[in-house]
Amino acid sequence: MQTVFSIGVDALAYGMVLFVISIGLSVTMGLMRVVNLAHGAFAMIGGYIASYAARDLGLAYAVAVMLAVAGTILIAIPVERLLYRRIYGQPELTQVLMTIGITFCVIGIANYVFGPTLKTIPTPDSLRAPVSLGFRTVSAHRLFVIACGAAVALGLWYFIERTAFGVKLRAAVDNAAMAAALGVKTEVVYAVSFAVAVGLAAFGGVVGAELLPIEPYYALRYMVTFLVVVSVGGAGSIPGALAACLLLGAIDTTGRYLMPEFGEFFFYLAVIAIVWIFPRGLAGRAK
């Protein structure tokens, strides 16, 4: 029972980390129609900023997280303005080539500025201490990650489905020309949406650093993982992304616990099976 409980907690935490990072990619792919393979690079940037702030500057963990999110968004704003706007509405191959190029540039700059070593993000004692649930003890950091994932899911759903900005975003996606004719500033809508997606990637990269370590080739190592999660869940679907992350997180964690020699075999086997049954993903939208 101890093993089953440990697998369950770790799987839930891992799934939530995947969700927080990947949901921004789901938004850009499903709502903005941009295949952003550089999404993991922004999670990497957030991790590097947080590591520098907490480890080298000695700032508090909460401050480091806020600096990571804000700093990544500030870096992403000119990138969106100068590069991404040129590929909105372009063929997928053009978007893939552009965003892969951005990924390699980010990796090169990060390694030059911070060095090619693993980056750790010191966590406060309150997150390192175990928490007693009465019948078992759980890592406080795991509970923190799970709570962050749940908060992001609810907050983003409300932001897209229940706010005036969400209405404008969905209108711009369905018919950008008509939305612009009705007074919607589509460029501003896309810029804000991109900033939110990038901020979530940075936030996920920081809070999930224990499960997905920040290292020199982070953006490439997890690029396929993030893309797979979005594809399985269905691009643009928050419930679908959450379901995919929890399901794949459970399968991957269980496989690593029970048969670690197989590596990611069960993760990708599950991906093949799910995509075969649900070609558009668990909650994909018809184009």
Coordinates of C-alpha atoms in Angstrom, one line a residue:
M1 CA 0.0 0.0 0.0
Q2 CA 2.9 2.3 0.7
T3 CA 4.2 1.8 -2.8
V4 CA 0.7 2.4 -4.3
F5 CA 0.3 5.6 -2.3
S6 CA 3.7 6.9 -3.3
I7 CA 3.0 6.1 -7.0
G8 CA -0.3 7.9 -6.7
V9 CA 1.1 11.1 -5.2
D10 CA 4.1 11.3 -7.5
A11 CA 1.9 10.6 -10.5
L12 CA -0.5 13.3 -9.6
A13 CA 2.4 15.8 -8.9
Y14 CA 4.1 14.9 -12.2
G15 CA 0.9 15.2 -14.1
M16 CA 0.2 18.6 -12.6
V17 CA 3.7 19.8 -13.6
L18 CA 3.1 18.7 -17.1
F19 CA -0.2 20.4 -17.1
V20 CA 1.0 23.8 -15.8
I21 CA 3.8 23.9 -18.4
S22 CA 1.9 22.4 -21.4
I23 CA -1.4 24.2 -21.0
G24 CA 0.2 27.4 -22.4
L25 CA 1.2 25.4 -25.5
S26 CA -2.3 24.1 -25.8
V27 CA -3.6 27.6 -25.8
T28 CA -1.2 28.8 -28.5
M29 CA -1.8 25.7 -30.7
G30 CA -5.5 25.3 -30.2
L31 CA -6.7 28.9 -29.9
M32 CA -4.0 30.9 -31.6
R33 CA -3.2 28.2 -34.2
V34 CA 0.6 28.5 -33.7
V35 CA 2.8 25.4 -33.4
N36 CA 5.1 26.8 -30.8
L37 CA 7.9 24.3 -30.4
A38 CA 9.9 26.9 -28.4
H39 CA 7.4 26.7 -25.5
G40 CA 9.8 24.6 -23.5
A41 CA 12.5 27.2 -24.0
F42 CA 10.4 29.7 -22.1
A43 CA 9.9 27.2 -19.2
M44 CA 13.7 26.9 -19.3
I45 CA 14.2 30.6 -19.1
G46 CA 11.9 30.8 -16.1
G47 CA 13.9 28.1 -14.4
Y48 CA 17.2 29.8 -15.1
I49 CA 16.0 33.2 -13.8
A50 CA 14.5 31.6 -10.6
S51 CA 17.8 29.6 -10.0
Y52 CA 19.9 32.7 -10.3
A53 CA 17.5 34.8 -8.1
A54 CA 17.2 32.2 -5.3
R55 CA 20.7 30.6 -5.4
D56 CA 23.0 33.4 -6.4
L57 CA 21.1 36.4 -5.1
G58 CA 19.7 34.7 -2.1
L59 CA 16.2 35.9 -2.7
A60 CA 13.1 34.2 -1.2
Y61 CA 11.5 31.3 -3.2
A62 CA 8.3 33.2 -3.7
V63 CA 10.2 36.3 -5.0
A64 CA 12.3 34.1 -7.3
V65 CA 9.1 32.6 -8.7
M66 CA 7.5 36.0 -9.4
L67 CA 10.8 37.3 -11.0
A68 CA 10.9 34.2 -13.2
V69 CA 7.4 34.7 -14.5
A70 CA 7.7 38.5 -14.9
G71 CA 11.2 38.2 -16.4
T72 CA 10.2 35.5 -18.9
I73 CA 7.2 37.6 -20.0
L74 CA 9.4 40.6 -20.5
I75 CA 11.7 38.6 -22.7
A76 CA 8.9 37.1 -24.6
I77 CA 7.1 40.4 -25.5
P78 CA 9.7 41.6 -28.1
V79 CA 10.1 38.0 -29.3
E80 CA 6.3 37.8 -30.0
R81 CA 6.3 41.3 -31.5
L82 CA 9.3 40.8 -33.9
L83 CA 9.1 37.0 -34.7
Y84 CA 5.9 35.3 -33.8
R85 CA 3.6 37.9 -35.4
R86 CA 5.3 37.1 -38.7
I87 CA 4.2 33.4 -38.5
Y88 CA 0.6 33.9 -37.4
G89 CA -1.6 32.2 -40.0
Q90 CA 1.4 30.8 -41.9
P91 CA 1.8 27.1 -42.8
E92 CA 2.7 24.8 -39.9
L93 CA 6.2 24.0 -41.4
T94 CA 7.1 27.7 -41.3
Q95 CA 6.0 27.9 -37.7
V96 CA 8.0 24.7 -36.8
L97 CA 11.2 26.0 -38.4
M98 CA 10.9 29.4 -36.8
T99 CA 10.2 28.1 -33.3
I100 CA 12.9 25.4 -33.4
G101 CA 15.3 28.1 -34.4
I102 CA 14.2 30.1 -31.4
T103 CA 14.7 27.1 -29.2
F104 CA 18.3 26.6 -30.2
C105 CA 19.0 30.3 -29.8
V106 CA 17.7 30.2 -26.3
I107 CA 19.7 27.1 -25.4
G108 CA 22.9 28.8 -26.8
I109 CA 22.3 32.1 -25.0
A110 CA 21.4 30.3 -21.7
N111 CA 24.5 28.2 -21.8
Y112 CA 26.8 31.1 -22.7
V113 CA 25.4 33.4 -19.9
F114 CA 24.8 30.8 -17.1
G115 CA 27.1 28.0 -18.1
P116 CA 26.4 24.4 -19.2
T117 CA 25.5 23.0 -15.8
L118 CA 22.4 21.7 -14.0
K119 CA 20.5 24.6 -12.3
T120 CA 18.9 24.0 -8.9
I121 CA 16.3 26.2 -7.3
P122 CA 16.5 26.1 -3.5
T123 CA 13.1 25.6 -1.9
P124 CA 12.1 26.9 1.6
D125 CA 12.1 24.5 4.6
S126 CA 8.3 24.6 4.6
L127 CA 8.2 22.9 1.2
R128 CA 10.9 20.4 2.0
A129 CA 9.3 19.2 5.2
P130 CA 6.9 16.1 5.1
V131 CA 3.2 16.7 5.8
S132 CA 1.3 14.1 7.8
L133 CA -2.1 13.1 6.4
G134 CA -2.8 10.9 9.4
F135 CA -2.2 7.5 7.7
R136 CA 0.8 8.6 5.5
T137 CA 3.3 11.4 5.2
V138 CA 3.6 13.3 1.9
S139 CA 6.2 15.8 0.7
A140 CA 5.0 19.3 1.1
H141 CA 6.4 20.2 -2.3
R142 CA 4.3 17.5 -4.0
L143 CA 1.2 18.9 -2.4
F144 CA 2.3 22.5 -3.4
V145 CA 2.7 21.4 -7.0
I146 CA -0.7 19.6 -7.0
A147 CA -2.4 22.7 -5.6
C148 CA -0.7 25.0 -8.2
G149 CA -1.9 22.7 -11.0
A150 CA -5.5 22.8 -9.7
A151 CA -5.4 26.6 -9.3
V152 CA -4.0 27.1 -12.8
A153 CA -6.7 24.8 -14.3
L154 CA -9.5 26.7 -12.6
G155 CA -8.1 30.1 -13.2
L156 CA -7.3 29.6 -16.9
W157 CA -10.8 28.0 -17.5
Y158 CA -12.4 31.1 -15.9
F159 CA -10.1 33.5 -17.9
I160 CA -11.0 32.0 -21.3
E161 CA -14.6 30.9 -20.7
R162 CA -16.1 33.6 -18.4
T163 CA -14.3 36.9 -19.0
A164 CA -14.7 39.5 -21.7
F165 CA -11.2 39.0 -22.9
G166 CA -11.9 35.3 -23.3
V167 CA -14.8 36.1 -25.6
K168 CA -12.6 38.4 -27.6
L169 CA -9.9 35.7 -27.9
R170 CA -12.4 33.1 -29.1
A171 CA -13.9 35.6 -31.5
A172 CA -10.5 36.4 -32.9
V173 CA -9.7 32.7 -33.4
D174 CA -13.0 31.9 -35.1
N175 CA -12.8 34.9 -37.5
A176 CA -10.0 37.4 -37.0
A177 CA -11.2 39.7 -39.8
M178 CA -14.7 40.0 -38.5
A179 CA -13.5 40.4 -34.9
A180 CA -11.3 43.3 -36.0
A181 CA -14.2 44.9 -37.9
L182 CA -16.2 44.8 -34.7
G183 CA -13.5 46.7 -32.8
V184 CA -11.5 43.8 -31.3
K185 CA -7.8 44.6 -31.3
T186 CA -6.6 41.2 -32.4
E187 CA -2.9 42.0 -32.1
V188 CA -3.4 43.0 -28.5
V189 CA -5.5 39.8 -27.8
Y190 CA -2.8 37.6 -29.3
A191 CA 0.0 39.4 -27.4
V192 CA -1.8 39.0 -24.1
S193 CA -2.6 35.4 -24.8
F194 CA 1.0 34.7 -25.7
A195 CA 2.2 36.4 -22.5
V196 CA -0.2 34.3 -20.4
A197 CA 1.0 31.1 -22.1
V198 CA 4.7 32.1 -21.6
G199 CA 4.1 33.1 -18.0
L200 CA 2.5 29.7 -17.2
A201 CA 5.4 27.9 -18.9
A202 CA 7.9 29.8 -16.7
F203 CA 5.8 29.2 -13.6
G204 CA 5.6 25.4 -14.3
G205 CA 9.3 25.3 -15.1
V206 CA 10.1 26.7 -11.6
V207 CA 7.6 24.8 -9.4
G208 CA 8.3 21.6 -11.3
A209 CA 12.1 21.8 -11.2
E210 CA 12.3 18.9 -8.8
L211 CA 10.5 16.6 -11.2
L212 CA 11.8 18.1 -14.5
P213 CA 15.3 19.4 -13.6
I214 CA 16.5 22.6 -15.2
E215 CA 19.5 21.7 -17.3
P216 CA 21.3 23.0 -20.5
Y217 CA 19.1 21.1 -23.0
Y218 CA 15.8 21.3 -21.1
A219 CA 14.0 22.9 -24.0
L220 CA 14.9 20.0 -26.4
R221 CA 14.7 17.2 -23.8
Y222 CA 11.1 17.9 -23.0
M223 CA 9.9 19.4 -26.3
V224 CA 8.3 16.2 -27.5
T225 CA 6.8 15.5 -24.1
F226 CA 5.0 18.8 -24.0
L227 CA 3.8 18.5 -27.6
V228 CA 2.6 14.9 -27.0
V229 CA 0.5 16.0 -24.0
V230 CA -1.2 18.7 -26.1
S231 CA -1.8 16.3 -28.9
V232 CA -3.3 13.6 -26.6
G233 CA -5.5 16.1 -24.7
G234 CA -6.7 18.0 -27.8
A235 CA -5.2 21.4 -28.6
G236 CA -7.1 24.3 -27.0
S237 CA -9.0 22.1 -24.5
I238 CA -8.2 22.7 -20.8
P239 CA -10.1 19.7 -19.5
G240 CA -8.5 17.6 -22.3
A241 CA -5.0 18.8 -21.4
L242 CA -5.6 18.1 -17.7
A243 CA -6.9 14.6 -18.4
A244 CA -4.0 13.8 -20.7
C245 CA -1.4 15.0 -18.2
L246 CA -2.9 13.1 -15.3
L247 CA -3.3 9.9 -17.4
L248 CA 0.1 10.0 -19.0
G249 CA 1.7 11.1 -15.7
A250 CA 0.2 8.1 -14.0
I251 CA 1.3 5.7 -16.7
D252 CA 4.8 7.1 -16.9
T253 CA 5.3 7.2 -13.1
T254 CA 3.9 3.6 -12.6
G255 CA 6.2 2.3 -15.3
R256 CA 9.3 4.0 -13.8
Y257 CA 8.5 2.7 -10.3
L258 CA 7.8 -0.9 -11.3
M259 CA 9.9 -1.4 -14.4
P260 CA 12.5 1.4 -14.5
E261 CA 14.6 -0.4 -17.1
F262 CA 11.9 0.3 -19.7
G263 CA 12.4 4.1 -19.4
E264 CA 9.7 6.0 -21.3
F265 CA 8.4 3.0 -23.2
F266 CA 5.0 2.8 -21.5
F267 CA 4.5 6.6 -21.8
Y268 CA 4.8 6.5 -25.6
L269 CA 3.0 3.2 -25.9
A270 CA 0.0 4.9 -24.1
V271 CA 0.4 7.9 -26.5
I272 CA 0.2 5.7 -29.5
A273 CA -2.9 3.8 -28.2
I274 CA -4.7 7.0 -27.2
V275 CA -4.0 8.8 -30.5
W276 CA -5.1 5.7 -32.4
I277 CA -8.4 5.7 -30.6
F278 CA -8.9 9.5 -30.4
P279 CA -7.1 11.0 -33.5
R280 CA -8.1 14.6 -32.4
G281 CA -7.2 13.9 -28.8
L282 CA -9.3 13.2 -25.7
A283 CA -11.2 16.5 -26.1
G284 CA -10.0 17.7 -29.5
R285 CA -12.1 20.2 -31.5
A286 CA -13.1 19.6 -35.1
K287 CA -11.4 21.9 -37.5

